[in-house]
Coordinates of C-alpha atoms in Angstrom, one line a residue:
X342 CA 50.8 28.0 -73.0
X343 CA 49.1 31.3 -73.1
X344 CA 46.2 33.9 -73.5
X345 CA 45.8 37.1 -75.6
X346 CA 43.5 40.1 -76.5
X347 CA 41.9 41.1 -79.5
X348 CA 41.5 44.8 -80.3
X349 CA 39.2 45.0 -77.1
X350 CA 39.6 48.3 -77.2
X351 CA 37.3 49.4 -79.4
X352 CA 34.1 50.2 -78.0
X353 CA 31.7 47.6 -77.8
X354 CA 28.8 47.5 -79.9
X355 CA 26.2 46.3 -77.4
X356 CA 25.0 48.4 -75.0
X357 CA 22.4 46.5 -73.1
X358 CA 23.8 44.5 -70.0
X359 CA 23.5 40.8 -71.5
X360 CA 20.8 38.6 -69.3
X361 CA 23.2 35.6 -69.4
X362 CA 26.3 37.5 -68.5
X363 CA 27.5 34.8 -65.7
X364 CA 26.8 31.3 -67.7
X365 CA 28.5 33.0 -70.1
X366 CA 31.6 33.2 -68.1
X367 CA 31.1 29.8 -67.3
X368 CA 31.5 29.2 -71.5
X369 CA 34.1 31.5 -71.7
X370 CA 36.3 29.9 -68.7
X371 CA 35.7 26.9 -70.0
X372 CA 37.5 27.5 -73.1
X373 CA 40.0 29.4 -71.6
X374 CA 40.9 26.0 -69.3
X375 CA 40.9 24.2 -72.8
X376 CA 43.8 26.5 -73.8
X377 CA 45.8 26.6 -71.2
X378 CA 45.4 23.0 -70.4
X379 CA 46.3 21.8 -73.7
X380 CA 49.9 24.0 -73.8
X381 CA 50.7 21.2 -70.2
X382 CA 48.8 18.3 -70.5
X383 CA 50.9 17.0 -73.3
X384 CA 54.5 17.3 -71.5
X385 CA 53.7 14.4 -69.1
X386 CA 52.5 12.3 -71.8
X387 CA 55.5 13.2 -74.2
X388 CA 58.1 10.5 -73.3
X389 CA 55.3 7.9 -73.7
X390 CA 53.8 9.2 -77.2
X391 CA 57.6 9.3 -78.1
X392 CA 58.0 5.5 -77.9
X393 CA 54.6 4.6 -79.0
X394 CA 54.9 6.8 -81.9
X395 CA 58.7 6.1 -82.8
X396 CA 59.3 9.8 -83.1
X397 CA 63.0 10.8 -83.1
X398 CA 64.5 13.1 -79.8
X399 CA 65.1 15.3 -82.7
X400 CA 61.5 15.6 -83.4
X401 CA 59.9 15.3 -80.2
X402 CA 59.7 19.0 -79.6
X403 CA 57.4 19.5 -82.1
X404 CA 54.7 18.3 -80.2
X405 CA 55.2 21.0 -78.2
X406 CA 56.5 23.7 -80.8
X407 CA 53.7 22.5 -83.4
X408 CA 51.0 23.9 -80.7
X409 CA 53.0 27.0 -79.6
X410 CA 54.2 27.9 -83.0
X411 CA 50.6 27.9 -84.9
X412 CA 49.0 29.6 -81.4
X413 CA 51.9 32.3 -80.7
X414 CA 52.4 32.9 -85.0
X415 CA 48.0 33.2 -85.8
X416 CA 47.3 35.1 -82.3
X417 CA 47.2 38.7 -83.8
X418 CA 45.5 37.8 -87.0
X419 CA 43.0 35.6 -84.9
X420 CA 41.8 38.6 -82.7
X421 CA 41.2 40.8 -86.1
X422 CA 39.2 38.3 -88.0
X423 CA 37.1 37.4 -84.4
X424 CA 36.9 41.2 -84.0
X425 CA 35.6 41.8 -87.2
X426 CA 33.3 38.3 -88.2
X427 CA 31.9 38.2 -85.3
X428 CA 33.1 37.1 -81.6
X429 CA 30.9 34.5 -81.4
X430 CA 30.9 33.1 -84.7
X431 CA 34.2 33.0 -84.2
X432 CA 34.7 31.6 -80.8
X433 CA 32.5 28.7 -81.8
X434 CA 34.4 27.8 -84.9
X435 CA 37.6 28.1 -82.9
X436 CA 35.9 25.4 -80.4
X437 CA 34.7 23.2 -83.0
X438 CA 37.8 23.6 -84.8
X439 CA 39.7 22.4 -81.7
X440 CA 37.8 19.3 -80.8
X441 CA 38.6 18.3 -84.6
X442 CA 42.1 18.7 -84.5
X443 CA 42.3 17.3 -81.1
X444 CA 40.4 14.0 -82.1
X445 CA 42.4 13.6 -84.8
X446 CA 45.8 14.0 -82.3
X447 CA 44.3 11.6 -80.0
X448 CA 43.7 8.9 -83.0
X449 CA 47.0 9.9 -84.6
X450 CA 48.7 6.6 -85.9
X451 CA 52.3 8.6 -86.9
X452 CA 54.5 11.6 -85.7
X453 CA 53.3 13.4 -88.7
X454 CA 49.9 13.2 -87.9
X455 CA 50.1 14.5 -84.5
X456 CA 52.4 16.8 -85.4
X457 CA 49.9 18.0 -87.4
X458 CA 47.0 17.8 -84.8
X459 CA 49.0 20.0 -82.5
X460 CA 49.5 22.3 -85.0
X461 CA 45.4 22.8 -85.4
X462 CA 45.2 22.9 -82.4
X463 CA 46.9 26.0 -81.8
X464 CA 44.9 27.6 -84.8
X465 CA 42.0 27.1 -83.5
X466 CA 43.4 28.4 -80.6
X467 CA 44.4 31.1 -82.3
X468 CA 41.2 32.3 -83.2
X469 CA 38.9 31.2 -79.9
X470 CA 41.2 32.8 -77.7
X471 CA 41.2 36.7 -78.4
X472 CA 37.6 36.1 -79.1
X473 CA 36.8 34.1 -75.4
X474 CA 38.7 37.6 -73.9
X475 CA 36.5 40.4 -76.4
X476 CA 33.6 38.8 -75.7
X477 CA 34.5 38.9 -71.5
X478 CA 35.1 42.8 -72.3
X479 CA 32.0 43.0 -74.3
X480 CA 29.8 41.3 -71.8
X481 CA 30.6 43.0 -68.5
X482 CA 31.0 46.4 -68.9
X483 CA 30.4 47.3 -65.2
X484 CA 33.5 47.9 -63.3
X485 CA 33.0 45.7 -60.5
X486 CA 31.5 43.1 -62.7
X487 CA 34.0 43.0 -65.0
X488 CA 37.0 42.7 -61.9
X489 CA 34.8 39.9 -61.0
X490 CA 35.0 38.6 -64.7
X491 CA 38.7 39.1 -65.1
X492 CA 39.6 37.8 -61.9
X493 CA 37.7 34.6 -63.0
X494 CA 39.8 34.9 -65.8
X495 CA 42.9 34.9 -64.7
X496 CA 42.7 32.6 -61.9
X497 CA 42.2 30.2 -64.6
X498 CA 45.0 31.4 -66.6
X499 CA 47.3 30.8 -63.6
X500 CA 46.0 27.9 -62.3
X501 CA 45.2 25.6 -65.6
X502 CA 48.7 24.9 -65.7
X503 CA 48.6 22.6 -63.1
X504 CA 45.6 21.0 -63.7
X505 CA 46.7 20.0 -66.9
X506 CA 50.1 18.6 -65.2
X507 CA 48.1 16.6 -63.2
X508 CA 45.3 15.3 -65.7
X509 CA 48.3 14.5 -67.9
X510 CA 49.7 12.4 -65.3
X511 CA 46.4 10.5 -64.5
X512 CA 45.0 10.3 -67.9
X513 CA 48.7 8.7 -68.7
X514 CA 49.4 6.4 -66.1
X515 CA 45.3 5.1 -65.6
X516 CA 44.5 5.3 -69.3
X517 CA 46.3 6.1 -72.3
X518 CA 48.8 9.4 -73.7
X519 CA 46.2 9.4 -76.3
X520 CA 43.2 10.5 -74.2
X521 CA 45.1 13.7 -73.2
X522 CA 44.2 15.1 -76.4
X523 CA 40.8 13.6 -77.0
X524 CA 39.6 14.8 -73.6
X525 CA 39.5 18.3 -75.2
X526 CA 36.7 17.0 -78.0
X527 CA 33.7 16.2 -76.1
X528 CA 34.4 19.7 -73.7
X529 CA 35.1 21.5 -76.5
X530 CA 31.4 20.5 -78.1
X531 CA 29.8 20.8 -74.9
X532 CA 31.3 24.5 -74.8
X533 CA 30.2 25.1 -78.5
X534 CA 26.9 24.4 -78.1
X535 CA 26.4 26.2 -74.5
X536 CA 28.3 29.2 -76.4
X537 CA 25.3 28.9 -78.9
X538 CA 22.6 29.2 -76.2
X539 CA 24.4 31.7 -73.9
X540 CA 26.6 33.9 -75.3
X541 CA 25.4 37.2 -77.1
X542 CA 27.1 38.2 -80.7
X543 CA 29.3 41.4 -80.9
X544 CA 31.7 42.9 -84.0
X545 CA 34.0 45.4 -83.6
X546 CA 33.3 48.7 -86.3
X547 CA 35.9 49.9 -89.2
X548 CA 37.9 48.8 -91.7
X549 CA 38.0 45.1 -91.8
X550 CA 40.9 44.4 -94.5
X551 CA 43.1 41.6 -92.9
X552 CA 47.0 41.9 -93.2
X553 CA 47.2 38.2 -95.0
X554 CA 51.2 38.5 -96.2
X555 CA 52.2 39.7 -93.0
X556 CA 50.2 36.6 -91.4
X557 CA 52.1 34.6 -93.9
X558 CA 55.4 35.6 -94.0
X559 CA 55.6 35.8 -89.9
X560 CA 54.3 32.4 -89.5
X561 CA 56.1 30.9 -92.9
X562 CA 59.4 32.3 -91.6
X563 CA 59.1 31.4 -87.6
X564 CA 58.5 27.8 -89.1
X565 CA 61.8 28.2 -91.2
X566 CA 63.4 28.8 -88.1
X567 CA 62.2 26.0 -86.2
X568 CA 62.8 23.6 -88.7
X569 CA 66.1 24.8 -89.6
X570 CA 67.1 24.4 -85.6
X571 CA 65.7 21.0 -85.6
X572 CA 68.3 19.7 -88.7
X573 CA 70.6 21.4 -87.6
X574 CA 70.9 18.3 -84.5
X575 CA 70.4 15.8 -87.1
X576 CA 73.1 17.3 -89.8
X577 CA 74.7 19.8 -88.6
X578 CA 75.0 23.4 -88.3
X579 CA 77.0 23.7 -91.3
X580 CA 75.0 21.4 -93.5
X581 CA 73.6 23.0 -96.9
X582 CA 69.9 21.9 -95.6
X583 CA 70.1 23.9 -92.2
X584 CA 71.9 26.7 -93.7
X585 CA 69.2 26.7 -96.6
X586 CA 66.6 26.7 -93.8
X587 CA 67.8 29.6 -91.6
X588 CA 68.8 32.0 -95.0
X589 CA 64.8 31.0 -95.7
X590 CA 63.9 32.2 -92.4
X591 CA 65.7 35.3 -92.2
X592 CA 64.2 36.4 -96.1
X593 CA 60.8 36.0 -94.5
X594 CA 61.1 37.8 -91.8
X595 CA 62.6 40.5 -92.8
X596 CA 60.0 40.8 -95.9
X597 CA 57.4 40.6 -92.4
X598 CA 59.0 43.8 -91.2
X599 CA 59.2 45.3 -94.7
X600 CA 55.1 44.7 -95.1
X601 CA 53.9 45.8 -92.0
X602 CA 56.2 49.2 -92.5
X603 CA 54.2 49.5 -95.7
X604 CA 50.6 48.2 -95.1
X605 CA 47.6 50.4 -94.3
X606 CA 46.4 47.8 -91.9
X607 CA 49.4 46.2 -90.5
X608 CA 49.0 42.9 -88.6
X609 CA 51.7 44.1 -86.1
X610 CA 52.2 48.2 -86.6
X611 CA 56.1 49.0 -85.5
X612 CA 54.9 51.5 -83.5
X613 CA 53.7 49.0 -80.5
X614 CA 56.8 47.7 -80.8
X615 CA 59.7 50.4 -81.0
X616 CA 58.9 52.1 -77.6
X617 CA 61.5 51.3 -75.4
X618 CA 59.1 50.2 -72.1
X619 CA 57.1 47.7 -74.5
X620 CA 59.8 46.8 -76.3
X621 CA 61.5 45.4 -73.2
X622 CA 58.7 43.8 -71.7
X623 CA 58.2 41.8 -74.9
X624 CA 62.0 41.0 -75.6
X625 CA 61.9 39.9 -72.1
X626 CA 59.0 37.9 -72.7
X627 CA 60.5 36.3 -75.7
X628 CA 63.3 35.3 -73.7
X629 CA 61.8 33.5 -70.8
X630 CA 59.4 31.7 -73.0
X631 CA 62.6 30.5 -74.5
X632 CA 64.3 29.8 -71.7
X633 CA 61.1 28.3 -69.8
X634 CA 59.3 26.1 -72.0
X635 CA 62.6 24.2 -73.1
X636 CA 62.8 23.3 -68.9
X637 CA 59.3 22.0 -68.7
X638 CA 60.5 19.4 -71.5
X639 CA 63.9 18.1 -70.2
X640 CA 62.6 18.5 -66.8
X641 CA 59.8 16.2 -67.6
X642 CA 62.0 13.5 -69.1
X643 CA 64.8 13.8 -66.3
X644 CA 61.8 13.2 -63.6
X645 CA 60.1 10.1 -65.3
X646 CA 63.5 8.2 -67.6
X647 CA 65.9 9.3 -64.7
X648 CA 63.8 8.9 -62.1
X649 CA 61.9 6.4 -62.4
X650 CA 58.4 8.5 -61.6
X651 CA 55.4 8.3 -62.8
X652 CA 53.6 9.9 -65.3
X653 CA 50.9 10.6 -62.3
X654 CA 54.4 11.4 -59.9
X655 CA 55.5 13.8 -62.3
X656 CA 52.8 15.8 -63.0
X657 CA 52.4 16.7 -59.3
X658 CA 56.2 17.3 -58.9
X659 CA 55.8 20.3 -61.4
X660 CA 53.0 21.5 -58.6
X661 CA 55.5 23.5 -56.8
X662 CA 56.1 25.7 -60.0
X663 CA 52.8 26.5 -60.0
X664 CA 52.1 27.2 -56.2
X665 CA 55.5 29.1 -56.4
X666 CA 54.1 31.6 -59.4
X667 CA 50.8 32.1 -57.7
X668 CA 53.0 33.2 -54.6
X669 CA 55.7 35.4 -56.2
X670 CA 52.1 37.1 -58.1
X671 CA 51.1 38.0 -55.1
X672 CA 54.0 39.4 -53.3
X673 CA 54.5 41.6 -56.3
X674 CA 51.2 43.0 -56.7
X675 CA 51.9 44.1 -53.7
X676 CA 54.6 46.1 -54.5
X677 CA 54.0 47.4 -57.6
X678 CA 52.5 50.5 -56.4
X679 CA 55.1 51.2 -54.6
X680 CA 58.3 50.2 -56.9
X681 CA 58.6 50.7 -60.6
X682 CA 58.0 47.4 -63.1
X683 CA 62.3 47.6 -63.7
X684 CA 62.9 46.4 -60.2
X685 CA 60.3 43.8 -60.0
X686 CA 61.0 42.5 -63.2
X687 CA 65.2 42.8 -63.0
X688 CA 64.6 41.3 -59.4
X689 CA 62.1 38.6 -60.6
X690 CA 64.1 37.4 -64.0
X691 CA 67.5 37.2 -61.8
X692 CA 65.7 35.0 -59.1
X693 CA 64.4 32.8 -62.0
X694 CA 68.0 32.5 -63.5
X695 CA 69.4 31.6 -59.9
X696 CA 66.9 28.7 -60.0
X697 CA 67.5 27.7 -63.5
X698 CA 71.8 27.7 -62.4
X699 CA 70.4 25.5 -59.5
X700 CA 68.7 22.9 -61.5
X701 CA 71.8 22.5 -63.7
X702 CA 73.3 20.5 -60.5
X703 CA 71.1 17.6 -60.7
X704 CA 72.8 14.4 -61.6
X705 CA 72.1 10.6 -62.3
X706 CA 72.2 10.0 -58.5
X707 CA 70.4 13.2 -57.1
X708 CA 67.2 13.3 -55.6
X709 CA 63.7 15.6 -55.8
X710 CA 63.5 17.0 -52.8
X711 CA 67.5 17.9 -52.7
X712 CA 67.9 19.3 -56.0
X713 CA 64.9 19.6 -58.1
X714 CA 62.1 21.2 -55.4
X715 CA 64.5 24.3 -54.6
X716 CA 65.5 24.9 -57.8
X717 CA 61.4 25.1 -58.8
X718 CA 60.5 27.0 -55.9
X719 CA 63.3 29.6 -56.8
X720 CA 62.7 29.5 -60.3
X721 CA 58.9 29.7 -60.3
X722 CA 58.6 32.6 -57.4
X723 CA 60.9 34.8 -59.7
X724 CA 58.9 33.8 -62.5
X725 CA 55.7 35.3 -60.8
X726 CA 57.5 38.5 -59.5
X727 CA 58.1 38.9 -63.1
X728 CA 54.8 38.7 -64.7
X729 CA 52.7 41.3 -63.9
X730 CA 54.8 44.5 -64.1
X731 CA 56.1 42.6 -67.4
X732 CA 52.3 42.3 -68.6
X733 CA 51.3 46.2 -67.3
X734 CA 54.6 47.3 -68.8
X735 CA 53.5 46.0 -72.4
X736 CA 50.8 48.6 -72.1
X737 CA 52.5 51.9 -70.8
X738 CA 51.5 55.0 -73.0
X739 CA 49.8 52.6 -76.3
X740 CA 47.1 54.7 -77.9
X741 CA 43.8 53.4 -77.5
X742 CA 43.4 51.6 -81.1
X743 CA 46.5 49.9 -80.3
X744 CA 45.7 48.4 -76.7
X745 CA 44.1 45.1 -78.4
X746 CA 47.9 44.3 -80.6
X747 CA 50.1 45.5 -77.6
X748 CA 47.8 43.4 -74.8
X749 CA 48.2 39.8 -77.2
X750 CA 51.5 40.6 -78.1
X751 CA 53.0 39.6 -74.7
X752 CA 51.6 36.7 -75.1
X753 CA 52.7 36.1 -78.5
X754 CA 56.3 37.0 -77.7
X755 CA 55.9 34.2 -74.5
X756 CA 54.6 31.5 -77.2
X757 CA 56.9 31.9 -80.3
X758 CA 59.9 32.1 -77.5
X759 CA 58.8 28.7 -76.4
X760 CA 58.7 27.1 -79.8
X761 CA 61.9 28.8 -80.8
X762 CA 64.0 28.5 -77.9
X763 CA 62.4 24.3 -77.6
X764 CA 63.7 23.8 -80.8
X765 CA 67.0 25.2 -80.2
X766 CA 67.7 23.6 -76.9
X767 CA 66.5 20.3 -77.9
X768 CA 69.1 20.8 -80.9
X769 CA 72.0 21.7 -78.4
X770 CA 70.8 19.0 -75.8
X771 CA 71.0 16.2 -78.8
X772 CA 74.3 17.5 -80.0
X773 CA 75.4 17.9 -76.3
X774 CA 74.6 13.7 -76.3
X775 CA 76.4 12.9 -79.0
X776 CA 79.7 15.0 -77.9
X777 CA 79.6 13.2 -74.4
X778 CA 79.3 9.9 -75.6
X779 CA 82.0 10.5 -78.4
X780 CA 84.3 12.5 -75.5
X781 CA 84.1 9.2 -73.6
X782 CA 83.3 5.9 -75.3
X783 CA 87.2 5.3 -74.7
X784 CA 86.0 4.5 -71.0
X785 CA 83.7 1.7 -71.7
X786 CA 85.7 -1.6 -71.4
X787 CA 82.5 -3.6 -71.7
X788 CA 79.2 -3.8 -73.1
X789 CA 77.3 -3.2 -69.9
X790 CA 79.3 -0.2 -69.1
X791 CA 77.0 1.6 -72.0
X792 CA 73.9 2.1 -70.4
X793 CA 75.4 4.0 -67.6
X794 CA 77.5 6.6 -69.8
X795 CA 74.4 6.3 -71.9
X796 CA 72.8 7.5 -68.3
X797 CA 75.3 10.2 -67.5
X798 CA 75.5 11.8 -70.7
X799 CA 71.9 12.4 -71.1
X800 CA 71.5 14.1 -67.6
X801 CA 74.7 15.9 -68.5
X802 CA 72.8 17.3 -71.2
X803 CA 70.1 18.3 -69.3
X804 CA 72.7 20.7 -67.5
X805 CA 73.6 22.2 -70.7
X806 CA 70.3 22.8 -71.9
X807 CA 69.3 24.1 -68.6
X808 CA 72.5 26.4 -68.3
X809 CA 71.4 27.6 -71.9
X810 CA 68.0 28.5 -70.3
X811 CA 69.6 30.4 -67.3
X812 CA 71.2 32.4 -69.9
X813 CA 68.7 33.3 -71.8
X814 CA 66.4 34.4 -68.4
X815 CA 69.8 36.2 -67.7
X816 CA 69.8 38.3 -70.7
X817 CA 65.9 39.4 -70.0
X818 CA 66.5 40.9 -66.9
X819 CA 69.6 42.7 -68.1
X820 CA 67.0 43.5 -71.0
X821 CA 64.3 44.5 -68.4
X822 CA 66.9 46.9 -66.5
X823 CA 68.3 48.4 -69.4
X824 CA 65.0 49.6 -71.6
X825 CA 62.0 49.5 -69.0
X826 CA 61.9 53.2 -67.4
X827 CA 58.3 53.7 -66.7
X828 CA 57.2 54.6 -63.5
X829 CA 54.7 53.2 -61.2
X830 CA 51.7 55.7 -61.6
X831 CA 52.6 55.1 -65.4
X832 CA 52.1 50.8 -64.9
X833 CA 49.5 51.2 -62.6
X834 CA 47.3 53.0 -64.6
X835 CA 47.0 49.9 -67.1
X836 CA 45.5 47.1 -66.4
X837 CA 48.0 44.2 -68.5
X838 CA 46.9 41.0 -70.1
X839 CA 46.7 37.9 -68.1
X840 CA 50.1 35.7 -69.0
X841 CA 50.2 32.5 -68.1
X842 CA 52.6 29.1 -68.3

């Protein structure tokens, strides 16, 4: 889960101080809880949708890819059309749109449906998103105001997280996995209609062609991708469906690069990209959403199947996570006018890696506190060291016009990492299963002895997945040392987008 910018940039078009400034905070924080919520609530309620639903362990990350994919993939081209239709317009619609899709998750009566739903979701979220943030820009325009507004903002963005841990617990354990989707349609409508009454209109000036094929291919092609990773654990990496997959995947992403060289109005110009300081803060930010989001979903299923918790237990076991990002954020805000973003964030991404090796240590027999409670506190304090010179860094020296793409595409790079790198280790974890049992089904002399290896090679391939993930954060702080070189008067100068988990 995540937040972006639109092209906020550009210079508002309202000049008059709006009378409903501060209710329409309220609006916009409400919608910016629905977002962040929804990218958490679901993980508690996952291993219970899974057997409700009969969905495969194959397919079960797409509940969680389906949302990150369509959000993460539609993010850029979501802030353009909001910029350019109208913020408000467009922010309604985007609320509307999600209390639809999440209804129709909540009601689902198949995989394919919910699925589905998720996937919606994440449109909509697409477009309310960058529109909830350009119309926070818009509104306050005085600086102290607008601090107030942003830290508002991005309390919510660090702290939703863990709400929606916990109200996925509750919701699961008191009532039913189903109502942690349709709790989003009745405060989604509630924040339509208060968004109607309260919130002023605003468009951004200019050209407003829309780069459609490079929407297409970009999201087409991450899709290819996931999909190819996910048969590749049910046939194989050398089967003629995963290979036809991945070669689909690559052809479409490369013709993404090839269009937005060419086009006039490019959905993601190359320029944002190819400068080494942003280029490593969002390869860096690819990588941990790869390496992160994949440990919220085995981590889950370790706490409740292993165990034995609670869907209410586990949601407030991830709450050191959350308590450990809010405190690494602070102790590097404090240092980051002081130290450059490539120690903070080398520093930050090797501390998260040291918790990630930590939590590849748990076994069938291990406890919380012991294993799993350092290994969050380590991993989730390195994780908020990281974040903010990663999210200032994403700005250093972008031109003006450009702030709006490089601001959402940190958060892009977080979200399609999470899908991708889901979908890859739930492909290695299922294929890590199968190679355990096969390794050892010689040692079962009887029937009950199955459950247990059953048992064991599960958690065992927790550990690989989670070893995958250390590697993964590993690679983004060598990434982060290697290409970030800014300064601090050059990182402090920008003001980054709000990331959040």
């Amino acid at each position: 889960m995540s937040i972006s910018t639109s092209d906020a940039a550009t210079p508002p078009d309202i000049s008059p101080k709006p009378r409903n400034r501060w209710l329409a905070l309220a609006v916009i924080a409400v919608s910016q809880l629905l977002i962040v919520l929804d990218a958490t609530i679901v993980n508690i309620a996952l291993p219970t949708a899974q057997v409700d639903l009969n969905i495969s362990d194959a397919d079960r990350q797409w509940m969680i890819t389906a949302y990150a994919l369509a959000f993460g993939g539609l993010l850029l081209l979501g802030g353009r059309i909001a910029d350019f239709t109208g913020r408000k317009r467009a922010f309604i619609i985007g609320l509307l749109g999600f209390a639809g899709a999440s209804a129709l998750g909540g009601l689902a009566t198949n995989a394919e449906t919910l699925f589905a739903a998720r996937a919606l979701q994440g449109a909509f979220g697409a477009l309310m998103a960058p529109a909830a943030l350009s119309l926070l820009t818009v509104t306050f325009t005085e600086a102290k105001e607008r601090a107030r507004a942003f830290g508002v903002y991005g309390a919510i963005a660090g702290g939703g997280g863990a709400i929606g841990l916990l109200l996925g617990g509750v919701l699961t354990e008191y009532a039913s996995w189903r109502w942690t989707l349709l709790v989003g349609t009745p405060i989604a409508i509630v924040a339509a209609l208060a968004a109607v009454r309260f919130v002023d209109e605003s468009r951004a000036e200019g050209n407003t062609r829309y780069d459609l094929p490079g929407a297409f291919t970009s999201t087409a092609g991450l899709v290819a991708l996931v999909y190819g990773f996910t048969k590749a654990s049910e046939d194989g990496w050398g089967s003629a469906v995963t290979v036809g997959w991945l070669i689909a995947a690559a052809v479409l992403l490369v013709a993404f690069v090839v269009i937005e060289l060419r086009s006039s109005h490019p959905l993601l110009p190359m320029r944002v990209i190819l400068d080494r300081n942003r280029g490593g803060a969002y390869i860096s930010a690819l990588l941990i959403g790869s390496g992160l989001f994949g440990m919220f979903l085995f981590l889950t299923f370790y706490l409740q199947l292993t165990l034995g918790y609670s869907a209410l237990m586990t949601g407030v076991a991830f709450l050191p996570f959350t308590l450990g990002i809010i405190a690494g954020a602070g102790f590097s805000a404090q240092l980051q006018t002081r130290v450059g973003p490539r120690v903070l964030m080398f520093g930050g991404l090797l501390l998260a890696a040291i918790g990630m090796v930590m939590l590849t240590q748990i076994g069938v027999d291990t406890g919380f506190w012991t294993h799993v409670f350092p290994a969050e506190v380590v991993l989730s304090f390195g994780m908020g060291v990281t974040f903010g010179p990663m999210s200032n860094t994403a700005l250093v020296g972008v031109a003006g016009h450009d702030a709006g793409v490089a601001s959402a595409l940190i958060n892009t790079a977080q979200q399609i990492g999470g899908s991708l790198g889901t979908a890859l280790l739930n492909t290695i974890f299922t294929s890590a299963v199968a190679g355990y049992l096969a390794d050892h089904r010689a040692e079962i002399t009887s029937p009950d002895q199955a459950p247990a290896l059953q048992a064991v090679a599960t958690v065992h391939s927790y550990t690989v997945a989670f070893w995958v993930s250390a590697a993964l954060i590993g690679v983004a702080a060598l990434v982060a040392v290697i290409l970030v070189r800014a300064g601090r008067d050059e990182v402090t100068a920008h003001e980054g987008a709000p990331v959040a988990i």
